[in-house]
CSV table of C-alpha atoms and ligand atoms in Angstrom, one decimal:
chain,number,residue,atom,x,y,z
A,1,UNK,CA,-2.0,7.0,-2.9
A,2,UNK,CA,-5.5,5.2,-2.6
A,3,UNK,CA,-4.1,2.0,-4.1
A,4,UNK,CA,-6.7,1.6,-7.2
A,5,UNK,CA,-7.3,4.5,-9.9
A,6,UNK,CA,-8.8,3.8,-12.8
A,7,UNK,CA,-10.2,0.6,-14.1
A,8,UNK,CA,-10.3,-2.7,-13.7
A,9,UNK,CA,-10.5,-4.5,-17.2
A,10,UNK,CA,-10.9,-8.2,-15.7
A,11,UNK,CA,-11.8,-10.6,-18.2
A,12,UNK,CA,-11.7,-13.2,-15.1
A,13,UNK,CA,-11.7,-13.2,-11.8
A,14,UNK,CA,-10.5,-15.9,-9.1
A,15,UNK,CA,-13.1,-16.0,-6.5
A,16,UNK,CA,-12.7,-19.3,-4.2
A,17,UNK,CA,-10.2,-21.6,-6.2
A,18,UNK,CA,-12.6,-20.8,-9.6
A,19,UNK,CA,-11.8,-18.9,-11.8
A,20,UNK,CA,-15.0,-17.3,-12.8
A,21,UNK,CA,-16.9,-13.9,-14.9
A,22,UNK,CA,-17.4,-10.8,-12.7
A,23,UNK,CA,-21.5,-10.6,-13.4
A,24,UNK,CA,-21.1,-14.2,-11.7
A,25,UNK,CA,-18.0,-13.0,-9.3
A,26,UNK,CA,-20.6,-12.7,-6.1
A,27,UNK,CA,-20.3,-12.5,-2.5
A,28,UNK,CA,-23.2,-12.4,0.2
A,29,UNK,CA,-24.4,-10.2,2.3
A,30,UNK,CA,-23.6,-12.0,5.0
A,31,UNK,CA,-19.9,-12.6,4.6
A,32,UNK,CA,-17.8,-10.7,7.7
A,33,UNK,CA,-16.1,-8.4,4.5
A,34,UNK,CA,-18.7,-6.5,3.9
A,35,UNK,CA,-20.3,-6.4,7.3
A,36,UNK,CA,-17.8,-5.3,9.5
A,37,UNK,CA,-14.6,-5.2,7.4
A,38,UNK,CA,-12.8,-8.3,8.9
A,39,UNK,CA,-10.6,-10.0,6.6
A,40,UNK,CA,-6.6,-8.6,5.3
A,41,UNK,CA,-5.9,-8.0,1.8
A,42,UNK,CA,-2.8,-7.3,-0.9
A,43,UNK,CA,-1.9,-5.0,-3.4
A,44,UNK,CA,0.3,-6.1,-6.2
A,45,UNK,CA,2.0,-4.9,-8.9
A,46,UNK,CA,2.4,-6.9,-12.2
A,47,UNK,CA,5.3,-5.5,-13.8
A,48,UNK,CA,6.2,-6.5,-17.2
A,49,UNK,CA,4.1,-10.1,-17.1
A,50,UNK,CA,6.1,-10.6,-13.4
A,51,UNK,CA,3.9,-10.9,-10.1
A,52,UNK,CA,6.0,-8.3,-8.5
A,53,UNK,CA,7.5,-9.1,-4.8
A,54,UNK,CA,5.2,-11.9,-4.6
A,55,UNK,CA,6.3,-13.7,-1.6
A,56,UNK,CA,6.7,-10.9,0.1
A,57,UNK,CA,2.7,-9.7,-0.3
A,58,UNK,CA,2.3,-13.6,0.0
A,59,UNK,CA,4.0,-13.3,3.2
A,60,UNK,CA,2.0,-10.1,5.0
A,61,UNK,CA,-0.8,-11.2,3.9
A,62,UNK,CA,-0.6,-14.2,6.6
A,63,UNK,CA,0.6,-12.5,9.3
A,64,UNK,CA,-1.7,-9.6,8.8
A,65,UNK,CA,-4.2,-12.8,8.8
A,66,UNK,CA,-3.0,-14.9,12.1
A,67,UNK,CA,-2.8,-11.8,13.8
A,68,UNK,CA,-6.7,-11.1,13.6
A,69,UNK,CA,-7.1,-14.8,14.3
A,70,UNK,CA,-8.8,-15.8,10.9
A,71,UNK,CA,-7.6,-18.7,9.0
A,72,UNK,CA,-7.1,-18.8,5.5
A,73,UNK,CA,-8.4,-21.4,4.1
A,74,UNK,CA,-5.8,-22.4,1.6
A,75,UNK,CA,-1.9,-22.6,1.7
A,76,UNK,CA,0.2,-19.8,0.9
A,77,UNK,CA,2.2,-21.5,-2.5
A,78,UNK,CA,-1.4,-22.4,-3.3
A,79,UNK,CA,-3.0,-18.8,-2.7
A,80,UNK,CA,0.5,-17.7,-4.6
A,81,UNK,CA,-0.2,-19.9,-7.5
A,82,UNK,CA,-3.8,-18.9,-7.9
A,83,UNK,CA,-2.3,-14.8,-8.2
A,84,UNK,CA,-0.4,-15.9,-10.7
A,85,UNK,CA,-3.0,-17.9,-13.0
A,86,UNK,CA,-5.4,-15.0,-12.7
A,87,UNK,CA,-2.1,-12.9,-14.1
A,88,UNK,CA,-1.7,-14.9,-16.3
A,89,UNK,CA,-5.7,-15.6,-17.2
A,90,UNK,CA,-6.2,-11.8,-18.1
A,91,UNK,CA,-3.0,-11.8,-19.9
A,92,UNK,CA,-2.0,-8.6,-17.7
A,93,UNK,CA,1.5,-7.4,-18.7
A,94,UNK,CA,1.4,-4.3,-16.4
A,95,UNK,CA,-1.0,-3.7,-14.1
A,96,UNK,CA,-2.1,-3.9,-10.2
A,97,UNK,CA,-3.9,-7.9,-8.4
A,98,UNK,CA,-6.2,-7.4,-5.6
A,99,UNK,CA,-6.0,-10.2,-3.4
A,100,UNK,CA,-9.2,-9.7,-0.6
A,101,UNK,CA,-9.2,-13.2,2.1
A,102,UNK,CA,-13.0,-12.8,3.9
A,103,UNK,CA,-13.5,-14.1,7.5
A,104,UNK,CA,-16.4,-15.7,5.6
A,105,UNK,CA,-20.0,-16.2,5.4
A,106,UNK,CA,-21.3,-15.8,9.3
A,107,UNK,CA,-24.5,-14.6,10.7
A,108,UNK,CA,-25.4,-10.9,11.7
A,109,UNK,CA,-23.6,-11.1,15.2
A,110,UNK,CA,-20.0,-9.7,15.8
A,111,UNK,CA,-18.9,-13.5,15.9
A,112,UNK,CA,-16.0,-14.5,13.6
A,113,UNK,CA,-16.4,-17.8,15.2
A,114,UNK,CA,-19.7,-18.5,13.7
A,115,UNK,CA,-17.8,-18.2,9.9
A,116,UNK,CA,-16.8,-21.2,8.9
A,117,UNK,CA,-14.6,-21.0,5.4
A,118,UNK,CA,-12.3,-18.1,4.8
A,119,UNK,CA,-13.4,-16.2,1.5
A,120,UNK,CA,-10.4,-15.5,-1.3
A,121,UNK,CA,-11.0,-13.2,-3.9
A,122,UNK,CA,-8.5,-12.4,-7.1
A,123,UNK,CA,-8.8,-9.0,-8.8
A,124,UNK,CA,-6.1,-8.4,-11.8
A,125,UNK,CA,-6.3,-5.5,-14.1
A,126,UNK,CA,-5.1,-2.3,-15.5
A,127,UNK,CA,-3.8,0.7,-12.6
A,128,UNK,CA,-3.5,4.5,-13.8
A,129,UNK,CA,-1.1,5.8,-12.0
A,130,UNK,CA,-1.4,9.5,-10.8
A,131,UNK,CA,-0.4,12.0,-14.0
A,132,UNK,CA,2.6,11.9,-14.7
A,133,UNK,CA,3.0,15.4,-14.7
A,134,UNK,CA,2.9,14.6,-10.6
A,135,UNK,CA,6.5,12.7,-11.1
A,136,UNK,CA,7.9,15.3,-12.5
A,137,UNK,CA,7.0,18.1,-10.6
A,138,UNK,CA,6.0,16.5,-7.6
A,139,UNK,CA,2.5,16.4,-5.4
A,140,UNK,CA,1.2,18.5,-2.5
A,141,UNK,CA,0.0,16.9,0.4
A,142,UNK,CA,-2.2,18.3,3.4
A,143,UNK,CA,-1.4,16.9,7.7
A,144,UNK,CA,-4.7,15.4,8.2
A,145,UNK,CA,-6.5,15.5,11.8
A,146,UNK,CA,-7.7,12.3,11.7
A,147,UNK,CA,-5.2,10.5,14.5
A,148,UNK,CA,-3.2,6.9,12.8
A,149,UNK,CA,-5.0,3.9,14.9
A,150,UNK,CA,-3.6,3.8,17.5
A,151,UNK,CA,-1.2,0.0,17.4
A,152,UNK,CA,-2.9,-0.8,20.9
A,153,UNK,CA,-6.0,-0.6,19.3
A,154,UNK,CA,-5.9,-1.9,15.4
A,155,UNK,CA,-1.7,-2.6,14.9
A,156,UNK,CA,-1.6,-1.0,11.8
A,157,UNK,CA,1.1,-4.1,10.6
A,158,UNK,CA,-2.8,-5.5,9.5
A,159,UNK,CA,-3.4,-4.8,6.6
A,160,UNK,CA,-6.9,-5.3,7.2
A,161,UNK,CA,-10.2,-4.4,5.2
A,162,UNK,CA,-11.0,-1.7,7.4
A,163,UNK,CA,-9.7,1.5,6.4
A,164,UNK,CA,-12.1,3.6,7.3
A,165,UNK,CA,-9.1,5.5,9.3
A,166,UNK,CA,-7.3,6.7,6.6
A,167,UNK,CA,-10.7,7.0,4.4
A,168,UNK,CA,-11.2,9.9,6.8
A,169,UNK,CA,-7.5,11.6,6.0
A,170,UNK,CA,-8.3,10.2,2.4
A,171,UNK,CA,-11.5,12.9,2.9
A,172,UNK,CA,-9.5,15.7,4.7
A,173,UNK,CA,-7.0,15.6,1.7
A,174,UNK,CA,-10.0,16.1,-1.0
A,175,UNK,CA,-11.1,19.1,0.8
A,176,UNK,CA,-8.0,20.3,0.9
A,177,UNK,CA,-7.8,19.7,-3.1
A,178,UNK,CA,-4.7,17.8,-3.5
A,179,UNK,CA,-4.5,13.6,-3.3
A,180,UNK,CA,-2.1,12.7,0.1
A,181,UNK,CA,-2.4,13.4,3.4
A,182,UNK,CA,-0.3,12.7,5.7
A,183,UNK,CA,-1.6,11.1,8.8
A,184,UNK,CA,-0.1,11.6,12.0
A,185,UNK,CA,0.0,9.2,15.4
A,186,UNK,CA,-1.6,9.4,18.7
A,187,UNK,CA,1.5,11.0,20.2
A,188,UNK,CA,2.0,13.4,17.2
A,189,UNK,CA,5.2,12.1,15.1
A,190,UNK,CA,4.1,11.3,11.1
A,191,UNK,CA,2.7,7.4,11.0
A,192,UNK,CA,2.7,7.5,7.2
A,193,UNK,CA,0.6,8.5,4.3
A,194,UNK,CA,-2.7,7.1,3.5
A,195,UNK,CA,-1.7,4.9,0.9
A,196,UNK,CA,2.0,5.4,1.3
A,197,UNK,CA,4.9,5.3,3.6
A,198,UNK,CA,7.2,8.3,4.3
A,199,UNK,CA,10.6,8.7,4.0
A,200,UNK,CA,12.3,12.7,3.9
A,201,UNK,CA,15.4,13.9,2.8
A,202,UNK,CA,17.6,16.1,5.2
A,203,UNK,CA,21.3,16.8,4.5
A,204,UNK,CA,21.7,14.5,2.3
A,205,UNK,CA,20.6,11.7,5.4
A,206,UNK,CA,17.3,9.9,4.4
A,207,UNK,CA,14.7,9.4,7.2
A,208,UNK,CA,11.5,7.4,7.3
A,209,UNK,CA,9.5,6.3,11.1
A,210,UNK,CA,10.4,3.0,12.0
A,211,UNK,CA,6.7,0.7,11.8
A,212,UNK,CA,6.3,1.4,15.6
A,213,UNK,CA,5.0,5.2,14.1
A,214,UNK,CA,1.6,3.3,12.8
A,215,UNK,CA,2.6,2.6,9.7
A,216,UNK,CA,2.2,-0.7,7.6
A,217,UNK,CA,4.9,-2.3,6.7
A,218,UNK,CA,5.9,-1.3,3.5
A,219,UNK,CA,6.9,-3.8,0.7
A,220,UNK,CA,7.5,-0.2,-1.8
A,221,UNK,CA,9.1,1.1,0.9
A,222,UNK,CA,11.6,-1.9,2.3
A,223,UNK,CA,12.4,-2.2,-1.3
A,224,UNK,CA,13.4,1.6,-1.8
A,225,UNK,CA,15.7,1.6,1.9
A,226,UNK,CA,18.2,-1.4,0.3
A,227,UNK,CA,18.3,0.6,-3.2
A,228,UNK,CA,19.2,3.4,-1.3
A,229,UNK,CA,21.5,1.4,0.9
A,230,UNK,CA,22.4,0.2,-2.1
A,231,UNK,CA,24.3,3.8,-3.4
A,232,UNK,CA,26.1,4.7,-0.3
A,233,UNK,CA,23.2,6.5,1.2
A,234,UNK,CA,22.5,6.7,4.9
A,235,UNK,CA,19.1,5.7,6.1
A,236,UNK,CA,17.4,6.3,9.5
A,237,UNK,CA,14.6,5.0,11.2
A,238,UNK,CA,13.3,7.9,13.4
A,239,UNK,CA,10.3,10.0,14.6
A,240,UNK,CA,9.4,12.5,13.2
A,241,UNK,CA,7.5,16.1,13.1
A,242,UNK,CA,5.2,18.1,11.6
A,243,UNK,CA,8.7,21.1,11.7
A,244,UNK,CA,10.9,17.4,10.5
A,245,UNK,CA,8.2,17.5,7.3
A,246,UNK,CA,8.5,21.1,6.8
A,247,UNK,CA,11.6,21.8,7.1
A,248,UNK,CA,13.2,18.6,4.8
A,249,UNK,CA,15.4,19.1,1.6
A,250,UNK,CA,13.3,16.8,-0.2
A,251,UNK,CA,10.6,14.5,0.5
A,252,UNK,CA,9.0,11.6,-1.2
A,253,UNK,CA,6.2,8.7,-0.4
A,254,UNK,CA,7.0,5.5,-2.2
A,255,UNK,CA,3.4,2.8,-2.4
A,256,UNK,CA,2.4,0.2,-4.1
A,257,UNK,CA,0.5,2.1,-6.6
A,258,UNK,CA,2.8,5.2,-6.8
A,259,UNK,CA,6.4,3.9,-6.2
A,260,UNK,CA,8.3,7.0,-5.2
A,261,UNK,CA,6.5,9.8,-5.5
A,262,UNK,CA,8.2,13.4,-4.9
A,263,UNK,CA,6.2,15.6,-2.6
A,264,UNK,CA,7.1,19.9,-3.0
A,265,UNK,CA,4.8,21.4,-0.7
A,266,UNK,CA,2.7,20.4,2.6
A,267,UNK,CA,0.4,23.0,4.4
A,268,UNK,CA,1.6,25.7,2.4
A,269,UNK,CA,5.3,24.9,3.4
A,270,UNK,CA,7.4,24.6,0.1
A,271,UNK,CA,9.7,21.6,0.4
A,272,UNK,CA,13.7,22.6,-0.7
A,273,UNK,CA,12.8,24.3,-4.3
A,274,UNK,CA,9.4,22.9,-4.6
A,275,UNK,CA,10.4,20.0,-7.5
A,276,UNK,CA,11.3,16.5,-6.8
A,277,UNK,CA,15.1,16.7,-5.1
A,278,UNK,CA,18.1,14.8,-6.5
A,279,UNK,CA,17.7,12.2,-4.1
A,280,UNK,CA,14.0,11.4,-4.9
A,281,UNK,CA,14.5,11.3,-8.7
A,282,UNK,CA,16.9,8.6,-7.8
A,283,UNK,CA,15.8,6.4,-6.2
A,284,UNK,CA,12.4,6.9,-8.2
A,285,UNK,CA,15.3,5.7,-11.5
A,286,UNK,CA,16.4,2.7,-9.1
A,287,UNK,CA,12.8,1.6,-8.1
A,288,UNK,CA,11.7,1.1,-11.8
A,289,UNK,CA,14.7,0.0,-12.7
A,290,UNK,CA,14.4,-2.9,-9.9
A,291,UNK,CA,10.4,-3.0,-10.9
A,292,UNK,CA,11.6,-3.0,-14.5
A,293,UNK,CA,14.1,-5.6,-14.7
A,294,UNK,CA,14.4,-8.7,-12.1
A,295,UNK,CA,12.5,-11.9,-13.0
A,296,UNK,CA,10.6,-12.5,-9.6
B,1,LIG,N1,0.2,2.1,4.2
B,1,LIG,C1,-0.7,2.1,3.6
B,1,LIG,C2,-1.5,2.8,4.8
B,1,LIG,C3,-0.7,1.3,2.9
B,1,LIG,O1,-1.8,0.8,2.3
B,1,LIG,C4,0.1,1.1,1.9
B,1,LIG,C5,-0.4,0.4,1.0
B,1,LIG,N2,-1.2,1.0,0.5
B,1,LIG,C6,1.6,1.3,2.1
B,1,LIG,C7,2.0,2.7,3.3
B,1,LIG,C8,2.3,1.6,1.0
B,1,LIG,O2,3.0,-0.3,1.2
B,1,LIG,P1,3.8,-1.0,0.2
B,1,LIG,O3,4.6,-0.2,-0.6
B,1,LIG,O4,3.4,-2.4,0.5
B,1,LIG,O5,2.5,-1.1,-1.2
């Protein structure tokens, strides 16, 4: 799912250490985040006023940055505090935070070493999920012909500001009148959806592609795996083919914005009975309880 649907209603944006009005939240055109998509980001949920899994998001952000040799100019603890401050100032109870770190201001050349200081932006606002009916009845997806970035080119574990690969697949989904597309890697195995991780259920066992298949290590994914195991459900990480998706009993996606959403059709093939299956519905419920009940 595209991480954000709907409008941000932020009153204050955190920009390089200051809370500023949206009209003053400006970044120069010489920022390499704009010129080259050189940067990293996180999308984070707020449930009942608590920033959800903030530590995990901060860890992933700093690991993404390290992998691309981007030095974030503040400490992890300072950035985590800044996220909480921004949420509080904007009185966000149930919403979404976008945390962006760019390489910073440079020249028109590629050279990232001339960018002396990263630029950091935190936007806290509202989020609009997929329509409720899609969660109840399930969603349709398509298989993208756009191949997921080769892991030796850009590691998919890096949540970088360059989402063109995913955007091209998203266009394919929208052209097919569906909301999401499944992306396959260079070997033809399932990688992930454009903004979500993929799971299927076959004969009571849950399968999901390993990160090495070309997926971002989803934070929702890892929570859902733990919740499934708590229900004594077996979860197996293994390469999945398009055929595996077609003949699955259940199929669902996980992500910060989408949470857990059932898929009922792919490329014109109906999944299971054509509505979200029992394991999908159970895990969706358990995820909701976890997100709303846990103070972390
Ligand atoms: N894959 C991609 C490409 C993503 O952008 C995202 C986040 N929207 C996910 C998977 C899901 O990750 P998470 O559960 O951490 O949001």
